[in-house]
Structure formats: C-alpha cells, structure tokens
C-alpha cells in the first residue's frame, strides 16, 4: 500500500486518475514518456549496431508501424494508408540514402539573428555564416515593429534576394496583430512566420495562414505541440504550411513517426525544430529517415541548426556545407559526455556549486 496525501491508496485506478491530472499525452507525463522511450530507441539502435536513422530505414514497414499508436488519428490516417506510404517509399530508397550519405540534409541557421543582438554582432554572424556556405537564415521578430523592419532590411541586404529568410515570433502576437505585423514584414520575402500566436490556437493559426497566403508567407509551427492529435488538427484546419516536429516534446520516436506520416499524406513539408540542448543531435535522425523512407522530397524542406552546446555530446552533429551529415555511430546520438554530466549534476556539480556560491554572495 502507498499513501497519497493523507489517504491510503490501494487501487491503481486512483494513481491513473492522478497522472491524468498532469497528462494524459501532454505535460510532465508525456515529456517523461518521451525521455524513457527515446532512451529505449537509443539502446535498440546500439543493440543493432546502427545509427537510429538507419535502424528506421532498414525496418520492415509492418514492424515500423507496430511502433505507432494510431488511436485518435484514424480519421485522417489509418494503418493501411501508412503502410501504403511506406511501401511507395521503398522506390528509390537506396538512391536517397546514398544522397544523404554524400550530400547531407539541408539545414538553416538560427544563430545569427536573436533578438537583442546589436547590429555589429548580427552583421558579423551573418557574414561568417555566408562564408561558411549558409543559404537559409532565420530571424527573431515580434518585440518592436520598427526594429524588426530595420533588422530584417539589414539581414535581407546582407544575404541577398536569392537566399531563404524565415521569421520566428515565438508566440508573441494575438491573431489580428500577427496578420497586421507580418503585412509590414512581407516586403522582405520571408518563407514563413513561425509561431505567430499561441501554439494551442489551431483556428488562430488557420486564420493567420489564410490571411498571409496572398502575401506569399507561410505559417510554421509545431515545436510546442503536445501530441499527434494537435498536429492532426493543424493539418485538417490548413493552419500551417511548414510542420515542425520536436524530438523530445512528442512521445519519442514512436509519436514522431505518426506525425511524419500524416504530414506526407497532407503534402506538408516537415522542417524540424532543433533549438535546444541536444535537439539537433536527435532530430537529424528523424528527418533523414523522413526523406529516405517517407517524403522522398527536399522541396521547401530544411532542418534547424543552432550552434551551441554540442561539445557536451559524445556524438555531436556534423555539419558540412550547411547540411546535416548522417550520423555513423550506433544509437540515437543522445549520449552526453560523462564529464559534462558530472559538472552539471545538481547540486554537487561544479557548475551548480559556482552558481549557488555566487547567489550566496
């Protein structure tokens, strides 16, 4: 018997009800599930001696589909429809795998134009990125319209008219405000505006998408989507033109597979979110698999890259000519260096000791 507060708990159903209060399929429970299952996938790939993307690519379609929970999404994607998609993906698969091995998956950089960067820093970072071969850039917007206009003009002038520019508002606006603001920024020809409003506002995203379509600006979202059901509704409502999966927000590889397949059915390009610690390392596997086995297309497709904290990982991403090169080491690239873990362990790690000592002073 265990105790919950002052009441004795004998029935598992009470625990299930308690867990539903912080879930289900979202929130703390879902994030924890993703962590556990991602670790299982890492172990599975290591057991097979393959990087995760290769494990998925080589997997029999029926075996792969057995890893997916189709509950709540069969009104838009049945298991048989998913099987047909994977079967069609068998055609040309070897050639696409070789393409990935030699050329890599196209990436875009978010590191050049964070809000708060002075113009000198922005100019320096953009110049360095251009020299390194980057052709796709994302700029943060939403704090001040006139400042956004000035910064976007500066970036567009630096990268030229032929390179790709995206914008990210990080949920700053109400729906009418998003439409009005982006009408002013449309002159800089952004491919998309990312998270223009609350990530939970499916109909709001649909309204923004409809309003911005005549301006040639798409809507991108997904990094904060709780689960496959939210993605299903975004696709049904035509609320996005670019779908952004997250390797840790959804319920691990399993749930991401269902979203990749739904995106394929709806003809929506997947451009993953990777703006956090280790997210680049993980999501590269999913998007490489998507190209080889599901989408078979690179049109309007790219994966986010942020150039920080990769030094803490045992198998960091490899970027060559602004492309993700497929990982060669077995596993899901999740393993962090032991020294990094030790230094950042709470509360006895060196990093925490220094922070706590500084607060004490």
Coordinates of C-alpha atoms in Angstrom, one line a residue:
X1 CA 0.0 0.0 0.0
X2 CA 1.2 3.5 -0.8
X3 CA -0.1 6.8 0.5
X4 CA -1.3 9.9 -1.4
X5 CA -1.6 12.8 0.9
X6 CA -3.5 11.6 4.0
X7 CA -5.4 8.9 2.1
X8 CA -4.4 5.3 1.7
X9 CA -4.2 4.2 -1.9
X10 CA -5.0 0.6 -2.8
X11 CA -6.3 0.9 -6.3
X12 CA -4.1 1.6 -9.3
X13 CA -7.0 3.4 -10.9
X14 CA -6.5 6.3 -8.4
X15 CA -2.9 6.6 -9.5
X16 CA -4.1 6.6 -13.1
X17 CA -6.5 9.4 -12.3
X18 CA -3.8 11.4 -10.6
X19 CA -1.5 11.0 -13.5
X20 CA -4.2 12.2 -15.9
X21 CA -4.3 15.5 -13.9
X22 CA -0.8 16.2 -15.3
X23 CA -1.5 14.5 -18.7
X24 CA -2.6 12.5 -20.5
X25 CA -0.4 12.6 -23.6
X26 CA 0.8 16.1 -22.7
X27 CA 2.7 17.9 -19.9
X28 CA 5.0 16.2 -17.5
X29 CA 3.9 12.7 -18.1
X30 CA 4.3 13.0 -21.9
X31 CA 7.7 14.6 -21.6
X32 CA 8.9 11.8 -19.2
X33 CA 7.5 9.2 -21.5
X34 CA 9.5 10.7 -24.4
X35 CA 12.7 10.6 -22.3
X36 CA 12.3 7.0 -21.4
X37 CA 11.2 5.8 -24.9
X38 CA 14.0 7.9 -26.6
X39 CA 16.4 6.0 -24.4
X40 CA 14.9 2.7 -25.4
X41 CA 15.3 3.6 -29.1
X42 CA 18.9 4.6 -28.4
X43 CA 19.5 1.1 -26.8
X44 CA 17.7 -0.7 -29.6
X45 CA 19.8 1.1 -32.3
X46 CA 23.0 0.3 -30.3
X47 CA 22.0 -3.3 -30.0
X48 CA 21.6 -3.5 -33.8
X49 CA 24.9 -1.6 -34.3
X50 CA 23.2 1.1 -36.4
X51 CA 22.5 4.8 -36.1
X52 CA 18.8 5.3 -35.4
X53 CA 18.0 6.7 -38.8
X54 CA 19.5 3.6 -40.4
X55 CA 17.6 1.3 -38.0
X56 CA 14.3 3.0 -39.1
X57 CA 15.2 3.0 -42.8
X58 CA 16.0 -0.8 -42.7
X59 CA 13.0 -1.7 -40.7
X60 CA 10.2 -3.7 -42.4
X61 CA 7.2 -1.4 -42.8
X62 CA 4.9 -3.6 -40.7
X63 CA 7.4 -3.7 -37.9
X64 CA 7.8 0.0 -38.0
X65 CA 4.0 0.5 -38.0
X66 CA 3.7 -1.7 -34.9
X67 CA 5.6 1.0 -33.0
X68 CA 2.9 3.6 -33.8
X69 CA -0.2 4.3 -31.8
X70 CA -2.9 5.2 -34.4
X71 CA -5.5 5.9 -31.7
X72 CA -7.2 9.3 -32.2
X73 CA -5.8 9.8 -35.7
X74 CA -7.5 7.1 -37.9
X75 CA -10.0 9.7 -39.2
X76 CA -7.0 11.2 -41.2
X77 CA -4.5 8.3 -41.3
X78 CA -5.2 4.6 -41.0
X79 CA -2.6 1.9 -40.5
X80 CA -3.2 0.7 -44.0
X81 CA -2.7 4.2 -45.5
X82 CA 0.5 4.5 -43.6
X83 CA 1.6 1.1 -44.9
X84 CA 0.9 2.3 -48.5
X85 CA 3.1 5.4 -47.9
X86 CA 6.0 3.3 -46.6
X87 CA 5.6 0.9 -49.5
X88 CA 5.8 3.7 -52.0
X89 CA 8.8 5.0 -50.1
X90 CA 10.7 1.8 -51.0
X91 CA 11.0 3.0 -54.5
X92 CA 14.3 4.9 -54.9
X93 CA 15.2 4.4 -51.2
X94 CA 18.7 3.2 -51.9
X95 CA 19.5 6.2 -54.1
X96 CA 18.1 8.6 -51.5
X97 CA 20.2 7.0 -48.8
X98 CA 23.3 7.4 -50.9
X99 CA 22.3 11.1 -51.5
X100 CA 22.1 11.7 -47.8
X101 CA 25.5 10.0 -47.2
X102 CA 27.2 12.2 -49.8
X103 CA 25.3 15.5 -49.6
X104 CA 23.5 15.5 -46.3
X105 CA 20.2 17.1 -45.3
X106 CA 19.7 20.8 -45.8
X107 CA 19.9 22.9 -42.7
X108 CA 19.2 26.5 -41.7
X109 CA 20.8 28.7 -39.1
X110 CA 19.0 30.4 -36.2
X111 CA 22.2 31.6 -34.5
X112 CA 22.7 34.8 -36.4
X113 CA 19.7 37.0 -35.5
X114 CA 18.5 36.5 -32.0
X115 CA 16.5 39.4 -30.5
X116 CA 18.8 41.7 -28.6
X117 CA 21.8 41.3 -30.8
X118 CA 23.4 44.7 -31.6
X119 CA 23.8 45.3 -35.4
X120 CA 27.5 44.8 -35.2
X121 CA 27.0 41.3 -33.8
X122 CA 24.2 40.5 -36.3
X123 CA 26.4 41.7 -39.2
X124 CA 29.4 39.7 -38.0
X125 CA 27.5 36.5 -37.5
X126 CA 25.7 36.7 -40.8
X127 CA 29.0 37.4 -42.6
X128 CA 30.6 34.4 -41.0
X129 CA 27.6 32.2 -41.9
X130 CA 27.7 33.3 -45.5
X131 CA 31.4 32.5 -45.7
X132 CA 30.6 29.0 -44.3
X133 CA 28.1 28.4 -47.1
X134 CA 24.8 29.0 -45.3
X135 CA 21.9 30.0 -47.6
X136 CA 19.0 29.8 -45.2
X137 CA 18.6 32.2 -42.2
X138 CA 16.0 32.7 -39.5
X139 CA 15.5 36.0 -37.7
X140 CA 13.6 36.5 -34.4
X141 CA 10.8 39.2 -34.6
X142 CA 7.9 40.5 -32.5
X143 CA 9.3 42.8 -29.9
X144 CA 9.2 46.1 -31.8
X145 CA 7.9 46.6 -35.3
X146 CA 10.2 49.4 -36.4
X147 CA 13.2 47.5 -35.0
X148 CA 12.1 44.4 -36.8
X149 CA 11.8 46.3 -40.1
X150 CA 15.3 47.7 -39.6
X151 CA 16.9 44.4 -38.7
X152 CA 15.1 42.4 -41.5
X153 CA 16.2 45.0 -44.0
X154 CA 19.8 44.7 -42.8
X155 CA 19.7 40.9 -43.0
X156 CA 18.0 40.7 -46.4
X157 CA 20.5 43.2 -47.8
X158 CA 23.4 41.1 -46.4
X159 CA 22.1 37.7 -47.7
X160 CA 20.7 39.0 -51.0
X161 CA 17.4 38.3 -52.6
X162 CA 18.1 34.7 -53.7
X163 CA 18.7 33.2 -50.2
X164 CA 16.0 32.0 -47.9
X165 CA 14.8 34.1 -44.9
X166 CA 12.4 32.8 -42.2
X167 CA 10.9 34.7 -39.3
X168 CA 10.1 33.5 -35.8
X169 CA 7.8 35.4 -33.4
X170 CA 7.9 32.9 -30.5
X171 CA 4.1 33.2 -29.8
X172 CA 4.2 37.0 -29.3
X173 CA 1.0 38.1 -31.0
X174 CA -2.7 37.9 -31.0
X175 CA -4.2 36.8 -34.3
X176 CA -5.1 40.2 -35.7
X177 CA -1.8 41.6 -34.5
X178 CA 0.1 38.8 -36.3
X179 CA -1.6 39.5 -39.6
X180 CA -1.0 43.2 -39.3
X181 CA 2.6 42.8 -38.3
X182 CA 3.5 40.4 -41.0
X183 CA 1.9 42.5 -43.6
X184 CA 4.5 45.1 -42.8
X185 CA 7.4 42.5 -42.9
X186 CA 6.2 40.7 -46.1
X187 CA 8.4 43.0 -48.2
X188 CA 11.4 41.1 -47.0
X189 CA 10.0 37.9 -48.6
X190 CA 10.1 35.5 -45.6
X191 CA 9.3 31.9 -46.4
X192 CA 7.4 31.6 -43.2
X193 CA 6.4 33.2 -39.9
X194 CA 7.0 30.7 -37.1
X195 CA 4.7 30.5 -34.0
X196 CA 2.9 33.8 -34.7
X197 CA 0.4 33.2 -31.8
X198 CA -0.4 30.7 -29.1
X199 CA 0.7 27.2 -30.2
X200 CA -2.6 25.9 -28.8
X201 CA -4.7 28.2 -31.1
X202 CA -5.4 25.9 -34.0
X203 CA -8.1 28.1 -35.5
X204 CA -6.0 31.2 -34.9
X205 CA -3.2 29.7 -36.9
X206 CA -5.7 28.8 -39.6
X207 CA -6.9 32.4 -39.8
X208 CA -3.3 33.7 -40.0
X209 CA -2.4 31.2 -42.7
X210 CA -5.4 32.3 -44.8
X211 CA -4.6 36.0 -44.4
X212 CA -0.9 35.7 -45.2
X213 CA -1.3 33.3 -48.2
X214 CA -1.8 36.2 -50.7
X215 CA 1.4 37.7 -49.4
X216 CA 3.3 34.5 -50.1
X217 CA 4.2 34.0 -46.4
X218 CA 3.6 30.6 -44.9
X219 CA 3.0 29.7 -41.3
X220 CA 5.2 27.3 -39.4
X221 CA 4.6 25.7 -36.0
X222 CA 4.9 22.5 -34.0
X223 CA 7.7 22.7 -31.5
X224 CA 5.3 23.2 -28.7
X225 CA 2.6 20.8 -29.9
X226 CA 1.6 18.4 -27.2
X227 CA 0.9 15.3 -29.3
X228 CA -0.1 13.8 -32.6
X229 CA -3.7 14.9 -32.1
X230 CA -2.8 18.6 -32.2
X231 CA -0.8 18.1 -35.3
X232 CA -3.7 16.2 -36.8
X233 CA -6.0 19.2 -36.3
X234 CA -3.4 21.7 -37.5
X235 CA -3.3 19.7 -40.8
X236 CA -7.0 19.3 -41.0
X237 CA -7.6 23.1 -40.5
X238 CA -4.9 24.0 -43.0
X239 CA -3.3 26.0 -40.2
X240 CA 0.3 25.5 -41.2
X241 CA 2.4 25.3 -44.4
X242 CA 5.5 24.0 -42.6
X243 CA 5.3 21.4 -39.9
X244 CA 7.9 21.5 -37.1
X245 CA 8.3 18.3 -35.1
X246 CA 10.3 18.2 -31.9
X247 CA 12.3 15.0 -30.9
X248 CA 11.5 15.4 -27.2
X249 CA 8.2 17.3 -27.0
X250 CA 6.2 14.4 -28.6
X251 CA 6.2 10.9 -27.2
X252 CA 9.6 10.0 -28.6
X253 CA 10.4 8.4 -32.0
X254 CA 7.1 6.5 -31.9
X255 CA 4.8 9.5 -32.0
X256 CA 7.0 11.5 -34.3
X257 CA 6.7 8.7 -36.8
X258 CA 2.9 9.1 -36.9
X259 CA 3.3 12.9 -37.5
X260 CA 5.8 12.3 -40.3
X261 CA 3.3 10.0 -42.0
X262 CA 0.3 12.4 -41.5
X263 CA 2.4 15.3 -43.0
X264 CA 3.2 13.1 -46.0
X265 CA -0.5 12.4 -46.6
X266 CA -1.4 16.1 -46.4
X267 CA 1.6 17.1 -48.6
X268 CA 3.1 19.4 -45.9
X269 CA 6.9 19.7 -45.6
X270 CA 8.5 18.9 -42.3
X271 CA 11.1 21.3 -41.1
X272 CA 12.1 20.2 -37.6
X273 CA 12.7 22.3 -34.5
X274 CA 16.2 21.9 -33.1
X275 CA 16.8 25.0 -30.9
X276 CA 17.6 23.3 -27.6
X277 CA 20.3 21.2 -25.9
X278 CA 20.8 18.0 -27.9
X279 CA 17.8 18.5 -30.1
X280 CA 20.0 18.8 -33.2
X281 CA 21.6 15.5 -32.3
X282 CA 18.3 13.7 -32.0
X283 CA 16.1 15.2 -34.7
X284 CA 18.6 14.8 -37.5
X285 CA 17.9 11.0 -37.4
X286 CA 14.1 11.6 -37.8
X287 CA 14.4 14.0 -40.8
X288 CA 16.9 11.9 -42.6
X289 CA 14.6 8.9 -42.2
X290 CA 11.7 11.0 -43.4
X291 CA 13.5 11.9 -46.6
X292 CA 14.7 8.3 -47.3
X293 CA 11.6 6.4 -46.4
X294 CA 8.6 8.7 -46.3
X295 CA 8.6 12.1 -48.0
X296 CA 11.2 11.4 -50.7
X297 CA 11.4 15.1 -51.2
X298 CA 13.6 18.1 -50.3
X299 CA 11.3 20.7 -51.7
X300 CA 10.9 23.5 -49.1
X301 CA 12.4 21.3 -46.5
X302 CA 15.2 22.0 -44.1
X303 CA 16.2 21.3 -40.5
X304 CA 17.0 23.9 -37.9
X305 CA 20.6 24.2 -36.6
X306 CA 21.7 26.1 -33.6
X307 CA 25.5 26.3 -33.0
X308 CA 25.8 25.8 -29.2
X309 CA 26.4 23.2 -26.6
X310 CA 27.3 20.4 -29.0
X311 CA 30.6 20.0 -27.2
X312 CA 28.8 18.2 -24.3
X313 CA 27.7 15.3 -26.5
X314 CA 29.7 12.2 -27.3
X315 CA 28.4 12.1 -30.9
X316 CA 27.8 15.7 -31.9
X317 CA 26.2 16.7 -35.2
X318 CA 28.4 17.0 -38.2
X319 CA 27.5 20.0 -40.5
X320 CA 29.1 20.1 -43.9
X321 CA 28.3 22.8 -46.4
X322 CA 25.2 23.8 -44.4
X323 CA 23.9 20.3 -44.3
X324 CA 23.5 17.6 -41.6
X325 CA 25.7 14.7 -42.5
X326 CA 24.1 11.4 -41.4
X327 CA 25.4 10.1 -38.1
X328 CA 27.6 7.0 -38.4
X329 CA 27.8 5.9 -34.8
X330 CA 25.3 3.4 -33.4
X331 CA 22.4 4.8 -31.4
X332 CA 20.3 8.0 -31.2
X333 CA 23.2 10.4 -30.6
X334 CA 21.7 11.1 -27.2
X335 CA 24.7 10.2 -25.0
X336 CA 26.4 13.1 -23.2
X337 CA 30.0 13.2 -22.1
X338 CA 30.5 11.9 -18.5
X339 CA 32.5 15.0 -17.6
X340 CA 29.7 17.3 -18.7
X341 CA 27.1 15.3 -16.8
X342 CA 29.3 15.4 -13.7
X343 CA 29.9 19.1 -13.9
X344 CA 26.2 20.0 -14.3
X345 CA 24.7 17.5 -11.8
X346 CA 22.5 19.2 -9.2
X347 CA 23.5 20.2 -6.6
X348 CA 27.1 18.8 -6.3
X349 CA 28.4 19.5 -9.8
X350 CA 31.0 22.2 -10.2
X351 CA 28.7 24.4 -12.3
X352 CA 25.9 24.4 -9.7
X353 CA 28.4 24.9 -6.8
X354 CA 29.7 28.1 -8.5
X355 CA 26.1 29.3 -9.2
X356 CA 24.9 28.6 -5.7
X357 CA 28.0 30.2 -4.2
X358 CA 27.5 33.3 -6.3
X359 CA 23.9 33.6 -5.1
X360 CA 25.1 33.2 -1.5
X361 CA 27.3 36.3 -2.0

